[in-house]
mmCIF file of C-alpha atoms and ligand atoms in Angstrom:
data_model
loop_
_atom_site.group_PDB
_atom_site.id
_atom_site.type_symbol
_atom_site.label_atom_id
_atom_site.label_comp_id
_atom_site.label_asym_id
_atom_site.label_seq_id
_atom_site.Cartn_x
_atom_site.Cartn_y
_atom_site.Cartn_z
ATOM 1 C CA MET A 17 30.088 -72.459 -51.954
ATOM 2 C CA ALA A 18 30.311 -68.776 -52.627
ATOM 3 C CA ILE A 19 30.621 -65.518 -50.805
ATOM 4 C CA LEU A 20 27.485 -63.466 -51.423
ATOM 5 C CA LYS A 21 27.200 -59.706 -51.720
ATOM 6 C CA VAL A 22 25.778 -58.211 -48.516
ATOM 7 C CA GLU A 23 23.167 -55.494 -49.056
ATOM 8 C CA HIS A 24 23.568 -52.304 -47.070
ATOM 9 C CA ALA A 25 20.924 -50.090 -45.445
ATOM 10 C CA GLY A 26 19.113 -48.178 -48.181
ATOM 11 C CA SER A 27 18.689 -51.273 -50.329
ATOM 12 C CA PRO A 28 14.925 -51.860 -50.817
ATOM 13 C CA VAL A 29 15.141 -55.629 -50.181
ATOM 14 C CA LEU A 30 16.044 -54.904 -46.543
ATOM 15 C CA LYS A 31 12.622 -53.293 -46.042
ATOM 16 C CA GLU A 32 10.592 -56.155 -47.473
ATOM 17 C CA VAL A 33 8.374 -58.495 -45.505
ATOM 18 C CA CYS A 34 9.901 -61.766 -46.660
ATOM 19 C CA GLN A 35 7.984 -64.700 -48.108
ATOM 20 C CA PRO A 36 7.906 -68.134 -46.463
ATOM 21 C CA VAL A 37 9.922 -70.932 -48.046
ATOM 22 C CA ASP A 38 7.854 -73.758 -49.517
ATOM 23 C CA LYS A 39 10.473 -75.765 -51.397
ATOM 24 C CA PHE A 40 13.222 -77.518 -49.456
ATOM 25 C CA ASP A 41 15.375 -78.144 -52.494
ATOM 26 C CA SER A 42 18.997 -77.900 -53.625
ATOM 27 C CA THR A 43 18.599 -74.163 -54.347
ATOM 28 C CA LEU A 44 17.697 -73.613 -50.698
ATOM 29 C CA ARG A 45 20.583 -75.804 -49.498
ATOM 30 C CA ARG A 46 23.036 -73.889 -51.670
ATOM 31 C CA LEU A 47 21.704 -70.578 -50.331
ATOM 32 C CA LEU A 48 22.132 -71.815 -46.733
ATOM 33 C CA ASP A 49 25.726 -72.934 -47.452
ATOM 34 C CA ASP A 50 26.561 -69.617 -49.118
ATOM 35 C CA MET A 51 24.924 -67.585 -46.340
ATOM 36 C CA ALA A 52 26.953 -69.400 -43.672
ATOM 37 C CA GLU A 53 30.171 -68.938 -45.636
ATOM 38 C CA THR A 54 29.399 -65.239 -46.121
ATOM 39 C CA MET A 55 28.613 -64.798 -42.424
ATOM 40 C CA TYR A 56 31.881 -66.447 -41.344
ATOM 41 C CA LYS A 57 33.916 -64.495 -43.886
ATOM 42 C CA GLN A 58 32.504 -61.220 -42.532
ATOM 43 C CA ASN A 59 32.877 -62.292 -38.884
ATOM 44 C CA GLY A 60 29.166 -61.991 -38.308
ATOM 45 C CA ILE A 61 27.119 -64.046 -35.856
ATOM 46 C CA GLY A 62 23.943 -63.975 -37.907
ATOM 47 C CA LEU A 63 22.746 -63.342 -41.436
ATOM 48 C CA ALA A 64 19.260 -63.196 -42.919
ATOM 49 C CA ALA A 65 18.367 -63.918 -46.549
ATOM 50 C CA PRO A 66 17.250 -60.343 -47.399
ATOM 51 C CA GLN A 67 20.784 -59.236 -46.495
ATOM 52 C CA VAL A 68 21.980 -61.221 -49.480
ATOM 53 C CA GLY A 69 19.188 -59.948 -51.709
ATOM 54 C CA GLN A 70 16.600 -62.681 -51.235
ATOM 55 C CA ALA A 71 13.272 -61.782 -49.667
ATOM 56 C CA ILE A 72 12.573 -65.195 -48.156
ATOM 57 C CA ARG A 73 12.261 -66.313 -44.525
ATOM 58 C CA VAL A 74 15.696 -67.863 -44.030
ATOM 59 C CA ALA A 75 18.403 -66.997 -41.478
ATOM 60 C CA VAL A 76 21.639 -68.470 -40.185
ATOM 61 C CA VAL A 77 23.153 -67.803 -36.773
ATOM 62 C CA ASP A 78 26.337 -68.925 -35.059
ATOM 63 C CA ILE A 79 27.332 -67.071 -31.930
ATOM 64 C CA GLN A 80 30.463 -69.228 -31.668
ATOM 65 C CA GLU A 81 31.697 -67.917 -35.039
ATOM 66 C CA GLY A 82 33.132 -71.244 -36.072
ATOM 67 C CA LYS A 83 30.607 -73.624 -37.577
ATOM 68 C CA ARG A 84 30.112 -75.656 -34.388
ATOM 69 C CA GLY A 85 27.229 -73.489 -33.337
ATOM 70 C CA LEU A 86 25.605 -73.051 -36.726
ATOM 71 C CA VAL A 87 21.819 -73.004 -36.696
ATOM 72 C CA GLU A 88 19.916 -72.727 -39.961
ATOM 73 C CA MET A 89 16.388 -71.427 -39.565
ATOM 74 C CA ILE A 90 13.717 -71.600 -42.226
ATOM 75 C CA ASN A 91 10.310 -69.967 -41.647
ATOM 76 C CA PRO A 92 11.220 -69.214 -38.005
ATOM 77 C CA VAL A 93 8.559 -68.006 -35.563
ATOM 78 C CA ILE A 94 9.102 -66.910 -31.976
ATOM 79 C CA VAL A 95 6.454 -68.829 -30.028
ATOM 80 C CA LYS A 96 7.419 -67.725 -26.536
ATOM 81 C CA ARG A 97 9.357 -64.834 -25.049
ATOM 82 C CA SER A 98 10.303 -63.903 -21.513
ATOM 83 C CA ASN A 99 8.927 -60.735 -19.895
ATOM 84 C CA ASP A 100 12.481 -60.206 -18.835
ATOM 85 C CA VAL A 101 14.139 -57.776 -21.227
ATOM 86 C CA GLU A 102 17.665 -56.497 -21.572
ATOM 87 C CA GLU A 103 19.305 -53.663 -23.489
ATOM 88 C CA ASP A 104 22.632 -54.392 -25.144
ATOM 89 C CA ARG A 105 24.812 -53.347 -28.022
ATOM 90 C CA GLU A 106 24.144 -54.611 -31.553
ATOM 91 C CA GLY A 107 25.633 -54.188 -34.958
ATOM 92 C CA CYS A 108 24.735 -55.555 -38.372
ATOM 93 C CA LEU A 109 26.629 -56.576 -41.511
ATOM 94 C CA SER A 110 24.174 -54.414 -43.480
ATOM 95 C CA VAL A 111 24.996 -51.332 -41.395
ATOM 96 C CA PRO A 112 28.802 -51.403 -41.187
ATOM 97 C CA ASP A 113 30.551 -49.636 -38.310
ATOM 98 C CA ILE A 114 27.331 -48.487 -36.645
ATOM 99 C CA PHE A 115 26.352 -49.779 -33.224
ATOM 100 C CA GLY A 116 23.424 -49.141 -30.933
ATOM 101 C CA ASP A 117 21.618 -50.450 -27.903
ATOM 102 C CA VAL A 118 18.497 -52.530 -28.506
ATOM 103 C CA LEU A 119 15.972 -53.781 -25.980
ATOM 104 C CA ARG A 120 15.303 -57.513 -26.487
ATOM 105 C CA SER A 121 13.711 -60.389 -24.614
ATOM 106 C CA LYS A 122 16.299 -62.244 -22.557
ATOM 107 C CA LYS A 123 14.863 -65.637 -23.382
ATOM 108 C CA ILE A 124 12.874 -66.844 -26.364
ATOM 109 C CA THR A 125 11.594 -70.065 -27.864
ATOM 110 C CA VAL A 126 11.656 -70.241 -31.639
ATOM 111 C CA GLU A 127 10.151 -72.821 -33.968
ATOM 112 C CA TYR A 128 11.585 -73.230 -37.444
ATOM 113 C CA TYR A 129 12.329 -75.818 -40.131
ATOM 114 C CA ASN A 130 15.765 -77.189 -40.866
ATOM 115 C CA ARG A 131 17.138 -77.667 -44.382
ATOM 116 C CA ARG A 132 15.461 -81.053 -44.666
ATOM 117 C CA GLY A 133 12.078 -79.573 -43.831
ATOM 118 C CA LYS A 134 11.983 -81.008 -40.337
ATOM 119 C CA LYS A 135 10.350 -78.849 -37.653
ATOM 120 C CA GLN A 136 12.653 -77.785 -34.811
ATOM 121 C CA ARG A 137 12.158 -75.989 -31.513
ATOM 122 C CA LEU A 138 14.910 -74.096 -29.751
ATOM 123 C CA THR A 139 14.977 -72.147 -26.502
ATOM 124 C CA ALA A 140 17.710 -69.548 -26.398
ATOM 125 C CA THR A 141 18.940 -67.000 -23.876
ATOM 126 C CA ASP A 142 21.125 -63.897 -23.766
ATOM 127 C CA LEU A 143 23.307 -63.396 -26.886
ATOM 128 C CA MET A 144 21.735 -66.281 -28.851
ATOM 129 C CA ALA A 145 18.233 -64.994 -28.039
ATOM 130 C CA ARG A 146 19.291 -61.471 -29.074
ATOM 131 C CA CYS A 147 20.827 -62.697 -32.311
ATOM 132 C CA ILE A 148 17.724 -64.674 -33.287
ATOM 133 C CA GLN A 149 15.451 -61.685 -32.543
ATOM 134 C CA HIS A 150 17.712 -59.455 -34.650
ATOM 135 C CA GLU A 151 17.685 -61.891 -37.600
ATOM 136 C CA LEU A 152 13.928 -62.432 -37.419
ATOM 137 C CA ASP A 153 13.401 -58.667 -37.536
ATOM 138 C CA HIS A 154 15.266 -58.690 -40.873
ATOM 139 C CA LEU A 155 12.626 -61.103 -42.229
ATOM 140 C CA ASP A 156 9.997 -58.450 -41.509
ATOM 141 C CA GLY A 157 11.999 -55.635 -43.044
ATOM 142 C CA VAL A 158 13.196 -54.199 -39.746
ATOM 143 C CA LEU A 159 16.809 -53.147 -39.123
ATOM 144 C CA PHE A 160 18.258 -52.714 -35.632
ATOM 145 C CA ILE A 161 18.839 -49.028 -36.380
ATOM 146 C CA ASN A 162 15.041 -48.659 -36.522
ATOM 147 C CA LYS A 163 14.835 -49.548 -32.811
ATOM 148 C CA ALA A 164 18.260 -48.828 -31.326
ATOM 149 C CA LYS A 165 19.078 -46.150 -28.811
ATOM 150 C CA ARG A 166 22.383 -44.290 -28.740
ATOM 151 C CA LEU A 167 23.395 -45.126 -32.309
ATOM 152 C CA ARG A 168 27.106 -44.534 -32.673
ATOM 153 C CA ARG A 169 29.955 -45.034 -35.053
ATOM 154 C CA GLY A 170 32.650 -47.481 -34.025
ATOM 155 C CA ASP A 171 32.831 -50.453 -31.691
ATOM 156 C CA ASP A 172 33.001 -48.901 -28.218
HETATM 157 CO CO1 CO B 14 21.515 -57.599 -39.133
#
């Protein structure tokens, strides 16, 4: 496994609409391993492939920050979202030390493929739902600073 370089805002790859994955091979598995390791190393709770320079529809999330809660999502699509929305603070490994409040659905259902190419369905609420929505935005070239209110420096 390897720690990957995390791209920062301003890098063109972060603005790309990412391509779907069609090969569930060892290259993909290595990328998933490296993305998780990079996320944990940086104390993040989510990381999307464009953040490590690859414009493909892959993301990892773990709101427990310790491998137990790791979810690997390939070609994820939100198929259902609650009308109930909530504004809360977000940050991003690609926008260090900047935080802002983003309005997100409180509950979502996402369909995705796992590393073996098996289709999965997950319903998530609160922080997990927020994290998934944030990561899926990355796959469409959207950063949280594009939608956040009250952008600020520092973790207050
Ligand atoms: Co992010």
